[in-house]
Each structure stands twice: as C-alpha cells, then as structure tokens.
Short mmCIF file of C-alpha atoms in Angstrom, two decimals:
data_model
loop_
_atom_site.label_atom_id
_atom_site.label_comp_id
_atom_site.label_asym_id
_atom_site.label_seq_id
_atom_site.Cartn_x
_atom_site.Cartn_y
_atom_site.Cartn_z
CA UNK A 72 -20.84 -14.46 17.85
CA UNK A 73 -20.38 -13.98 14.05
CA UNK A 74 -18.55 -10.15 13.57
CA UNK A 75 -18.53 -9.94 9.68
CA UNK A 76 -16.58 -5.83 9.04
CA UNK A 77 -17.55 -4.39 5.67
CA UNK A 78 -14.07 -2.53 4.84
CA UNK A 79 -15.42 0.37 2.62
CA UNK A 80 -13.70 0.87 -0.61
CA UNK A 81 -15.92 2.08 -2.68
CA UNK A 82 -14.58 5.57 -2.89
CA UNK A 83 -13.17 7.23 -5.41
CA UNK A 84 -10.78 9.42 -3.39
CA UNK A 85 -11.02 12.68 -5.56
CA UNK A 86 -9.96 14.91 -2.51
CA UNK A 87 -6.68 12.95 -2.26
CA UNK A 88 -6.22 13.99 -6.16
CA UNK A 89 -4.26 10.64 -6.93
CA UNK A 90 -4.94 8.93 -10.24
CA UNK A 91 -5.85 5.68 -8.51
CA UNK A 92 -8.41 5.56 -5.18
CA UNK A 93 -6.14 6.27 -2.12
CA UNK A 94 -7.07 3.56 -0.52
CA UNK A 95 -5.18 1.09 -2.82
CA UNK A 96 -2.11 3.64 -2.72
CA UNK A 97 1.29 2.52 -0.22
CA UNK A 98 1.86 2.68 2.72
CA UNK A 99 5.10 1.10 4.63
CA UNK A 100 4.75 -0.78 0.85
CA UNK A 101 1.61 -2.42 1.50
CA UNK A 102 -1.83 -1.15 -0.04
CA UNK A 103 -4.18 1.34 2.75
CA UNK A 104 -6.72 -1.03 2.92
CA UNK A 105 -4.46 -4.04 3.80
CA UNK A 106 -3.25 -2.22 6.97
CA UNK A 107 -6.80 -1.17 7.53
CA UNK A 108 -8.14 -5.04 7.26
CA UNK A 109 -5.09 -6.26 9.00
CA UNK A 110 -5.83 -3.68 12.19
CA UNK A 111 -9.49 -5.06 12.04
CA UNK A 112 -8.80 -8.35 12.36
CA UNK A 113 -5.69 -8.05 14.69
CA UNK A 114 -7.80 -8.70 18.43
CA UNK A 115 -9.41 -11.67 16.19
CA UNK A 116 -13.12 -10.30 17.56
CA UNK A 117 -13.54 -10.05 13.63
CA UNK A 118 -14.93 -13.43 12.21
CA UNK A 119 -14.05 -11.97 8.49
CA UNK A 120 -14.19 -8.83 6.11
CA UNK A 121 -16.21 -8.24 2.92
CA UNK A 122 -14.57 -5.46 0.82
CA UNK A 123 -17.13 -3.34 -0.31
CA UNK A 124 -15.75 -1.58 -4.09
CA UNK A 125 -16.57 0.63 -6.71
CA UNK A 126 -16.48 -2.21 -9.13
CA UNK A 127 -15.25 -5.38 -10.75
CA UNK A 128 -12.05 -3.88 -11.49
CA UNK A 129 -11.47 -2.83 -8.04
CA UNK A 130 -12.42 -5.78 -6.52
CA UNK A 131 -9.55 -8.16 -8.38
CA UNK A 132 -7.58 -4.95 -7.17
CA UNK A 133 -8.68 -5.33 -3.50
CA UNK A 134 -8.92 -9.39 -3.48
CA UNK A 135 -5.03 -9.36 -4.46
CA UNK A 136 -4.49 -6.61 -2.11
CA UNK A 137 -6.18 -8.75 1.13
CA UNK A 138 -5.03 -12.19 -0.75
CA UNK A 139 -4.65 -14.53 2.77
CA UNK A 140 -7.24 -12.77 4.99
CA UNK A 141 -10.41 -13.81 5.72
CA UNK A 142 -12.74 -12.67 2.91
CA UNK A 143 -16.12 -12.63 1.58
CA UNK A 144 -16.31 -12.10 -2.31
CA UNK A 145 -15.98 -8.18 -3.00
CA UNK A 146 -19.46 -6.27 -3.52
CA UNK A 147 -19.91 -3.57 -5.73
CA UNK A 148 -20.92 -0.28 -3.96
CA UNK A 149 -23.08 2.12 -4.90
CA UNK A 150 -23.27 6.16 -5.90
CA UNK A 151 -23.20 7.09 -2.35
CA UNK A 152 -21.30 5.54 0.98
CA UNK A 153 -25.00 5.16 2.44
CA UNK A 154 -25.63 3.01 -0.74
CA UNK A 155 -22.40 0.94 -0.65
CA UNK A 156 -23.26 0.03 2.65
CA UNK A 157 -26.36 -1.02 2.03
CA UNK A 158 -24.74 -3.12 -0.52
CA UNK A 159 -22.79 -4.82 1.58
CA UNK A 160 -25.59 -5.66 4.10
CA UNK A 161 -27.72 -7.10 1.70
CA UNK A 162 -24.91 -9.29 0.68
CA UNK A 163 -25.05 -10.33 4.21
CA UNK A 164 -28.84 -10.26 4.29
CA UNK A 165 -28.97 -14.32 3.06
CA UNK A 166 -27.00 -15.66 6.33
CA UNK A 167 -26.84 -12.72 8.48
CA UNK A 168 -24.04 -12.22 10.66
CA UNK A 169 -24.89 -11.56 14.93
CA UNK A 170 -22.71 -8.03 14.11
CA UNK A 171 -21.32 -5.78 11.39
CA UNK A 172 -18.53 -3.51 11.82
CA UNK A 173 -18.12 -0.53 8.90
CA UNK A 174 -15.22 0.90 8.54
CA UNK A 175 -13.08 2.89 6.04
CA UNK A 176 -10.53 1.64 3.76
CA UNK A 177 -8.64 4.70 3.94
CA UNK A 178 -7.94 4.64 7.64
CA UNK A 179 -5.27 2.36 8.32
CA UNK A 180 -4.32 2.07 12.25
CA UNK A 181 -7.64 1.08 14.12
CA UNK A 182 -5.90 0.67 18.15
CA UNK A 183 -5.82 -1.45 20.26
CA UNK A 184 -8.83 -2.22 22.57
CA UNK A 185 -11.10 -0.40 20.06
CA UNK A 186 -13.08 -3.33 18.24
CA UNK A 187 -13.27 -4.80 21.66
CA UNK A 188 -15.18 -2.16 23.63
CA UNK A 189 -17.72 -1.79 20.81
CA UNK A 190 -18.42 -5.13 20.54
CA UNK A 191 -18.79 -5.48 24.12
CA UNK A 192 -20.96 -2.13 24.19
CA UNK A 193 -23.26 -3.98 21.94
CA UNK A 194 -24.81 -5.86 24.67
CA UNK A 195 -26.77 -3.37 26.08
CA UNK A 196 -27.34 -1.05 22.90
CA UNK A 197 -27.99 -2.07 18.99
CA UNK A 198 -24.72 0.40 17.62
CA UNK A 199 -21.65 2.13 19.22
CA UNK A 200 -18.94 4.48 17.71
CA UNK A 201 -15.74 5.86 18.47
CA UNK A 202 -15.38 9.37 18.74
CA UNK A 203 -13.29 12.45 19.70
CA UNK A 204 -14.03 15.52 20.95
CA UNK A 205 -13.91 18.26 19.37
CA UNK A 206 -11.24 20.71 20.77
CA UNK A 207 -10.66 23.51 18.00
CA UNK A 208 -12.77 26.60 18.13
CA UNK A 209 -15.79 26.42 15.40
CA UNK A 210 -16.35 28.71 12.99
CA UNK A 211 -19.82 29.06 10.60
CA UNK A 212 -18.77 30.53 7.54
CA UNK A 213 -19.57 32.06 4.32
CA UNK A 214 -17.90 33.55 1.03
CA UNK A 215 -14.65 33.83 3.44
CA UNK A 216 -16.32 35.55 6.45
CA UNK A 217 -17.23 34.20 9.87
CA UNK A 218 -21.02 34.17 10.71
CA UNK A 219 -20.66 33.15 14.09
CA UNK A 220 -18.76 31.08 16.72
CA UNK A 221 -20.53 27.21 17.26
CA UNK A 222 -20.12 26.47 20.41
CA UNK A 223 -18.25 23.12 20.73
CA UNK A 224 -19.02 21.27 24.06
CA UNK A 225 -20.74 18.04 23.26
CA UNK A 226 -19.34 18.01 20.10
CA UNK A 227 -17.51 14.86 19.13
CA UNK A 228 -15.68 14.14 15.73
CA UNK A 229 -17.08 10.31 14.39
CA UNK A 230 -14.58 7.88 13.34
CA UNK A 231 -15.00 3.64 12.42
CA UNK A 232 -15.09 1.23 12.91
CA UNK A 233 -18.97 1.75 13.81
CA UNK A 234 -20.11 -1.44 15.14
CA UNK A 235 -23.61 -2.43 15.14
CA UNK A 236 -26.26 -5.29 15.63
CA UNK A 237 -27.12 -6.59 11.96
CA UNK A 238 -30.99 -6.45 11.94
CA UNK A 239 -31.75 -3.11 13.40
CA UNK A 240 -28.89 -1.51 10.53
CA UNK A 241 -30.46 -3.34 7.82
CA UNK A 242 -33.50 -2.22 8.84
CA UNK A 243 -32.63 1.41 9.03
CA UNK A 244 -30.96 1.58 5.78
CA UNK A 245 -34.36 -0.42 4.07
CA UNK A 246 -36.17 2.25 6.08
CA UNK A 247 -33.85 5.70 4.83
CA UNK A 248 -35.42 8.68 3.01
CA UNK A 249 -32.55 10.41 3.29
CA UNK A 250 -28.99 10.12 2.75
CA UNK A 251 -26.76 10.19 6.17
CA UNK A 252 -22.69 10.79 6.06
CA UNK A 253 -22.35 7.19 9.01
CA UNK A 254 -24.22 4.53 9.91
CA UNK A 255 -25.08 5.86 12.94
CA UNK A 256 -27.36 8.85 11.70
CA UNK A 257 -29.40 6.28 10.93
CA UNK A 258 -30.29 4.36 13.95
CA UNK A 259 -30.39 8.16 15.60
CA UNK A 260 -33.40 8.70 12.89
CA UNK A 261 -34.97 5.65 13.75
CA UNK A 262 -35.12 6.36 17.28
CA UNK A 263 -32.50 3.77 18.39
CA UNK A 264 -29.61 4.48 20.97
CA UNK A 265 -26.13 4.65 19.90
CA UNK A 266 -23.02 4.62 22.58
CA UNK A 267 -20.10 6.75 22.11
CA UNK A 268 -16.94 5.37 22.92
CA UNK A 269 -13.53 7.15 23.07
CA UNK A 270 -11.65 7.36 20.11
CA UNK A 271 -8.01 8.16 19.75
CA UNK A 272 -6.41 10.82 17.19
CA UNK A 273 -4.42 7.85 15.76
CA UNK A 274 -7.34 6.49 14.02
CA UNK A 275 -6.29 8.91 11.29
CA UNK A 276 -8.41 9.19 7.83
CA UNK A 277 -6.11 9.47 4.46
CA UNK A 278 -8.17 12.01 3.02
CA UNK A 279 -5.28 14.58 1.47
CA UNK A 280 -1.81 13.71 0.38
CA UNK A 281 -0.18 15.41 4.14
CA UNK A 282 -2.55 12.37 5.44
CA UNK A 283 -0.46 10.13 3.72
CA UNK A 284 2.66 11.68 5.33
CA UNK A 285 1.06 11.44 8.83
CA UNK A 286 0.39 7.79 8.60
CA UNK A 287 3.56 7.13 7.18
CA UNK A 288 5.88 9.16 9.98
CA UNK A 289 3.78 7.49 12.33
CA UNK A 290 4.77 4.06 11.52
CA UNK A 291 9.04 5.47 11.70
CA UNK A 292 8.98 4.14 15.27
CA UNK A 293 8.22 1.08 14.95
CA UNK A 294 10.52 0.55 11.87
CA UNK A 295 14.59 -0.30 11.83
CA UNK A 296 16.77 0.58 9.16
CA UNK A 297 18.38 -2.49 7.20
CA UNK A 298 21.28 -2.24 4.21
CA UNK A 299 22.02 -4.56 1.55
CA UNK A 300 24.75 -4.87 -1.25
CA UNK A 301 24.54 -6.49 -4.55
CA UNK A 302 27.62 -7.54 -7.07
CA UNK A 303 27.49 -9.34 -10.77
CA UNK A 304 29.58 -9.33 -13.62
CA UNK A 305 28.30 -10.41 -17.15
CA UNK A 306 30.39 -11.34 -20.56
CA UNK A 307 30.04 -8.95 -23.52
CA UNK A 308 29.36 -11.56 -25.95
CA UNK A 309 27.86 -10.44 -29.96
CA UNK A 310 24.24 -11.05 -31.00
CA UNK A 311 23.12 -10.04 -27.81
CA UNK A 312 21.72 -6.91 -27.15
CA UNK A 313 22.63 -4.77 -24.09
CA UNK A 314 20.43 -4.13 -21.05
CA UNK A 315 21.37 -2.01 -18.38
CA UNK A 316 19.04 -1.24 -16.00
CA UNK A 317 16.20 -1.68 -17.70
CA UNK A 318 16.97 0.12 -20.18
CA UNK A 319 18.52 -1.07 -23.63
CA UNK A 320 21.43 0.65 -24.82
CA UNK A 321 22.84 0.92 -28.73
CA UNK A 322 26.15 -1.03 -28.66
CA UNK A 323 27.40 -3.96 -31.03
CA UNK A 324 27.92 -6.43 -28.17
CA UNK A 325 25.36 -7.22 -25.47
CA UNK A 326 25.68 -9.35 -22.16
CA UNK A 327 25.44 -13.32 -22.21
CA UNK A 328 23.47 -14.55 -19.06
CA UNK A 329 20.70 -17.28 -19.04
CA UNK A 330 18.21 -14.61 -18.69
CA UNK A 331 18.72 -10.88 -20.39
CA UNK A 332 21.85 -10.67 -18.08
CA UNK A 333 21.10 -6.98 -17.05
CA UNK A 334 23.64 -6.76 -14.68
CA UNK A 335 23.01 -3.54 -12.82
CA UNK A 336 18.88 -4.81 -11.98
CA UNK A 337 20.85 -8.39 -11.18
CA UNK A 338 22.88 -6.19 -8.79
CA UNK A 339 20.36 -4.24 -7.41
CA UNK A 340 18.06 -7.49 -6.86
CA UNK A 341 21.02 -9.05 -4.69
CA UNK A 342 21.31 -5.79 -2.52
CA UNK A 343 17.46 -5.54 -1.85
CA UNK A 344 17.29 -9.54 -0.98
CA UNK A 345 20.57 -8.63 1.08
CA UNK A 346 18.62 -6.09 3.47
CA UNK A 347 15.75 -8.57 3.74
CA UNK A 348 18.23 -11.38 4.54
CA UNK A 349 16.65 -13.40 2.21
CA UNK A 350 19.39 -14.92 0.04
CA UNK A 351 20.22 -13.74 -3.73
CA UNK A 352 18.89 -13.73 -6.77
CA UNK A 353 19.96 -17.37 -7.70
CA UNK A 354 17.71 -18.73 -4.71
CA UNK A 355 14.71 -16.96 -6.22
CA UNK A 356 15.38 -17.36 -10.00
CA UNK A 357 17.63 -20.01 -10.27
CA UNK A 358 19.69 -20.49 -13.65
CA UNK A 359 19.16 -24.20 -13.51
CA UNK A 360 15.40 -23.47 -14.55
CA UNK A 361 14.41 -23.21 -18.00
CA UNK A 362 11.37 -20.96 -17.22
CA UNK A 363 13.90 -18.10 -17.06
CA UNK A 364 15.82 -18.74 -20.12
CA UNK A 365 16.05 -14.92 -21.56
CA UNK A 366 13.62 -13.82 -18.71
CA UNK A 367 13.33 -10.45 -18.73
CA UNK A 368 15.05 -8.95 -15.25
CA UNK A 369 12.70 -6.58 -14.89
CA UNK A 370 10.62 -9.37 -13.50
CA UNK A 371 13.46 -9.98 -11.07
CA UNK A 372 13.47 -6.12 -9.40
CA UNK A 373 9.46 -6.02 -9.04
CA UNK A 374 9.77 -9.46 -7.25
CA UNK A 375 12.18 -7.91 -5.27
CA UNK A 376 9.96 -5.28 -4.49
CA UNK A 377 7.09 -7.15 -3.47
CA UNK A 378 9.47 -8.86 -1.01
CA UNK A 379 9.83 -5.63 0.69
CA UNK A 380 6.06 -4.77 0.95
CA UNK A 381 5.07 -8.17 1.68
CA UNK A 382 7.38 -7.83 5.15
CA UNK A 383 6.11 -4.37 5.46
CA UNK A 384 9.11 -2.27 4.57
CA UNK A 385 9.84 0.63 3.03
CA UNK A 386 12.67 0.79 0.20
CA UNK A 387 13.71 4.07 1.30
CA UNK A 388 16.88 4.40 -1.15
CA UNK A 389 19.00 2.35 -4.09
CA UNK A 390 22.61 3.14 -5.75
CA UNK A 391 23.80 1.50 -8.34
CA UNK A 392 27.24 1.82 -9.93
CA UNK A 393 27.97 0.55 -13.59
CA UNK A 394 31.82 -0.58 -14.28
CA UNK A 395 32.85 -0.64 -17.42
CA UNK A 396 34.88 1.33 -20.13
CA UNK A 397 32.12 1.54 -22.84
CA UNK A 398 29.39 2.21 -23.78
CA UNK A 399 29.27 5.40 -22.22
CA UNK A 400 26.54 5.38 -19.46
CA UNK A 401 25.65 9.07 -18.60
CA UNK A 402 23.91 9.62 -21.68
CA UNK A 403 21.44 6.79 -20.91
CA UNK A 404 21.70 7.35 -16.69
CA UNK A 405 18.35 9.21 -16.67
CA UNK A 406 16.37 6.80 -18.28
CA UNK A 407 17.77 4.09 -15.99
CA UNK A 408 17.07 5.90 -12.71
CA UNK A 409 13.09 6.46 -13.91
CA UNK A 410 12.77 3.32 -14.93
CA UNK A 411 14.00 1.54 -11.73
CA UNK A 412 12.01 4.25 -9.76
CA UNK A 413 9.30 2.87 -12.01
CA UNK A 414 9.86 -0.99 -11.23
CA UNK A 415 10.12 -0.03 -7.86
CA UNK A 416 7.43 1.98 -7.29
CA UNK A 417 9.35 5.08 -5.45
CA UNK A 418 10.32 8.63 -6.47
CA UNK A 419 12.91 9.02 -9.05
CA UNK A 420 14.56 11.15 -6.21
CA UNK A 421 15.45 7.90 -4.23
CA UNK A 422 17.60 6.25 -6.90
CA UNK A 423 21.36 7.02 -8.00
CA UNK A 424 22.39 5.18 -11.12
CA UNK A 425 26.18 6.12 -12.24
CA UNK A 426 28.95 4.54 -13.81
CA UNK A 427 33.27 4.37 -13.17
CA UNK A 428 35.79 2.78 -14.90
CA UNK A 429 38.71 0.77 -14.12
CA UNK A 430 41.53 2.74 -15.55
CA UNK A 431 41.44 -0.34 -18.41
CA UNK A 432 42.75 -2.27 -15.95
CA UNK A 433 41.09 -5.76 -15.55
CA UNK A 434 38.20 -7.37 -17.78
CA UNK A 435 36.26 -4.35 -17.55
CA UNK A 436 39.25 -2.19 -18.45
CA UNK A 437 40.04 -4.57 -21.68
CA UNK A 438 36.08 -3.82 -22.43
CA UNK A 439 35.36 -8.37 -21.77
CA UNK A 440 32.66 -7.47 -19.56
CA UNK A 441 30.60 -5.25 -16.62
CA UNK A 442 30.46 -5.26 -13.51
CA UNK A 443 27.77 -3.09 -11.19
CA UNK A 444 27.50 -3.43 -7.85
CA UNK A 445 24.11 -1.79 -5.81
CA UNK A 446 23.00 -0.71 -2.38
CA UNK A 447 19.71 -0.86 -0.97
CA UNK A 448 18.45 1.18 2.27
CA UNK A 449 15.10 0.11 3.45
CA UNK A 450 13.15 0.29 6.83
CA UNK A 451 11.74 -2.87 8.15
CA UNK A 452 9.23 -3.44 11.13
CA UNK A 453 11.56 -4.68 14.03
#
C-alpha cells in the first residue's frame, strides 16, 4: 500500500506572532516541521511526504529543512488550508497514492501507534481521525458575556494526522462549495463515514509562543545534559586586524592564524564540538586546507551550531573568557555576546563573554598574544 502524508506548511502562523511561519522556527534545534515529518515517518507505514508551502521561497526553506527524508517536490498551497490541500492532492492526482495522510507542520510529536490504527481503520471506512474529548466546560459567548452553557458530551477536539483513502478525498474537495476547517468535514458533507480514533493530549499544536514552551519541556525527559571546554591562543602580529568574537575591535595589532584567528569563536567552537564529542575545530576546518585561508570564523561557530541541531540538542548556555592585557574588552563585551547569540541562534541571555588578565605575567601579560578559553552546556537526546 502506497501512504503518501501531505505535511501542511502552508501557513503563515500570524497567531504565533513570529516574523517567520512557526513551523520553520526550533525546536530541540531542529525546524517544527522536521520533528513533525520525522514522527510521521517513524512506524515506516508512511511511503513518503510532500510538503505542502506557501511558496517557492518556503519550499527551498522546507526541502533544506527535511533534506534526507523521503520527499516529493514541495507544492505551493493556496489562500486557504482547504485549498492547500487540494493542492497537494492534485499533485498526487497523476499517480495516485492507495492513502493520504494530512497533517500539520506545526505539530511536532505524532505517538506511537497513531498512524498505525488509522491506516488499519481504513479498511473498513474511506477516512479516520484522531480525536479527544472534550473535557472543559463550554461556554457560547459574546462582547465578553456568556450566552449559554454547550453541553459537551460527544464532543471531541480533531487533531492529524487525518488519514484517508485517496479517491473519495479528491473527490470531495473537487466536489466542495464550501470551505471546511479538516479534511474530514468533507467526507461528513458528502455523506461518507469517518472513524474516530483516540487521540492523546501530546499531539500538541504550536499555535502561540507558551506552545512552543510545552513542546519544548516536553522533550527535557528524554534529553541529558553534556559540557564541553574550548582553549586557543593566537600571536598579535601587525597588519592584521583584530577579531574577537565576531566582532572587530580598533587596535594596531591583530591576531595571525590561517583563517581570521578569532580566538574566542575558535574557543567556543572547541567547547561546543567538546560536548558533542566530536573532535575540535582542526578535524572540521583543518589548517592544512587552503579553502580556509583567512576564512571568516564565523563560519566555524554556525557549523558548530548545526552540529548541535543536526543530533537534536539544545545549546542551552556558552561562556567565554578573553585573556589578555589589552585592548580593553568590556567596552566591546556587548556586541560580542549579541553577536554570538546571533551565530548561534539563542537568546542573548544564554551567553557570558568577559575578559581577565594575567597580572602581565606570561605572553599575555607581556601583551605577545590571547588566550580565551569557552564552555558550552547543551542537552542532547540520550
């Protein structure tokens, strides 16, 4: 049986209030709709995923995001979920799949033994849904006053994936005068019979920012805390100029290094690679290559970076300390901590950036050369 899931990103996730659609926003360092795609296919019932977007932009955004999954080429969606999904079955339409799953981008943890009971309920109906009951009291409102009480039993709260055969769905959407808020409103309005399946209040929807906190402390279980430390030293050499942190600093000598030798991102590179036990710097960007001849070490931190999300950490903190006698770093420390919160794609709040001397005492003290040494927290799946 071919199962192709149409993973909708099409939204534009204006409820979240984000200046980029939630469901391309971090989670655990990886991208919403990764996790979502990655829970999708996990009980491999799910033959492959077409990512359904709001347009060409977003679909480089969520090819690189999925890069290694199985994936049709990104549609573009329309004005309205009911139209993006259409879109995406009439992408299909050409070599139809046996079943289509739909499911939202923006809801990351699909459990266990979910795809498997819809696809299986599929055999004796033509769609099937998860759902939860509803347990709160309901209210009918209006202008801030009650109306009346809606009484709840047989009330169920819809989630995805919604699994359905492919031809009756395509034919209901071809069919549609109106516009429906799932799938399954559809087949209802055509007369067709749709089981409801438990769902589970883990198959949460990122819809506001406290969303985003929910799915996050739900993954702290399953996550163990690693540390890492970092150490380099660099020359102060003339005609170079100095880079510390990102960040270039006014000062008649700079640091000699094959690439811009910014010690305290060459530091801080070492310490994340450290917690990931993954080596140093040198293994990934090695001096003997002539592709990183005055590389710029930014490069080097957001490589870093992707290390962690690609293992599906979290960089939860950094420190670095700057040794030397001069120049003077607090004037500059500010700029250094948002610009490493920038490379690194975490609040300014999680990143320290100070300096100490030696007492001129050693190569530092004599003002040869500085030294920085880093620390990395991060929280890595066990």
């Amino acid at each position: 049986m071919r199962v192709i899931a149409l993973l909708m990103a099409a939204g534009t996730g204006s409820r979240f209030g984000a200046e980029r659609p939630k469901q391309y926003l971090a989670l655990a360092g990886r991208p919403i709709l990764r996790h979502a795609a990655e829970a999708l296919l996990a009980e491999g019932g799910v033959t492959a995923l077409l990512p359904v977007v709001a347009g060409p932009a977003e679909a480089r955004e969520a090819e690189a995001a999925l890069a290694g999954l199985p994936c049709l080429p990104a549609v573009q969606g329309g004005a309205t979920r009911q139209a993006s999904v259409r879109a995406g079955l009439e992408a299909l339409a050409a070599a139809p799949p046996d079943v289509v799953l739909v499911h939202d981008a923006a809801r990351p943890f699909v459990p266990a033994g979910i795809v498997p009971a819809l696809l299986k309920a599929l055999q004796d109906v033509p769609g099937a849904i998860p759902a939860q009951p509803v347990s709160d009291t309901l209210k009918a409102g209006e202008s801030g006053r009650i109306l009346r009480t809606v009484p709840r039993a047989g009330l169920f709260r819809a989630q995805t994936p919604q699994a359905f055969r492919f031809a009756p769905l395509l034919d209901a959407h071809r069919a549609a005068r109106e516009e429906a808020t799932d799938d399954a409103a559809l087949l209802e309005a055509a007369g067709l019979p749709v089981a409801l399946l438990p769902g589970s209040e883990s198959n949460l929807k990122v819809t506001y920012p406290e969303d985003l906190a929910r799915a996050e402390a739900s993954l702290l279980p399953r996550l163990l805390p690693a540390m890492g430390t970092g150490f380099d030293v660099h020359r102060l050499v003339e005609g170079r100029p100095l880079i510390l942190c990102g960040v270039t600093i006014p000062h008649p000598l700079g640091l000699e290094g094959h690439s811009d030798a910014d010690v305290g991102l060459h530091a801080l590179c070492d310490a994340i690679y450290g917690a990931l036990a993954e080596g140093d710097i040198g293994r990934h960007f090695p001096p003997s290559d002539m592709q990183w001849k005055d590389a710029d070490s930014t490069a080097f931190l957001r490589h870093a970076a992707g290390r962690v999300a690609a293992r599906g950490g979290i960089l939860t903190h950094v420190d670095v300390t700057l040794i030397c006698e001069r120049p003077k770093i607090a004037p500059h420390a500010e700029a250094m901590r948002a610009r490493v919160a920038d490379l690194l794609g975490i609040p300014v709040g999680r990143v320290s950036v100070k300096a100490t001397t030696t007492e001129r005492l050693g190569f530092t003290g004599r003002g040869e050369g500085i030294a920085a040494q880093a620390a990395a927290t991060l929280l890595l799946p066990a």
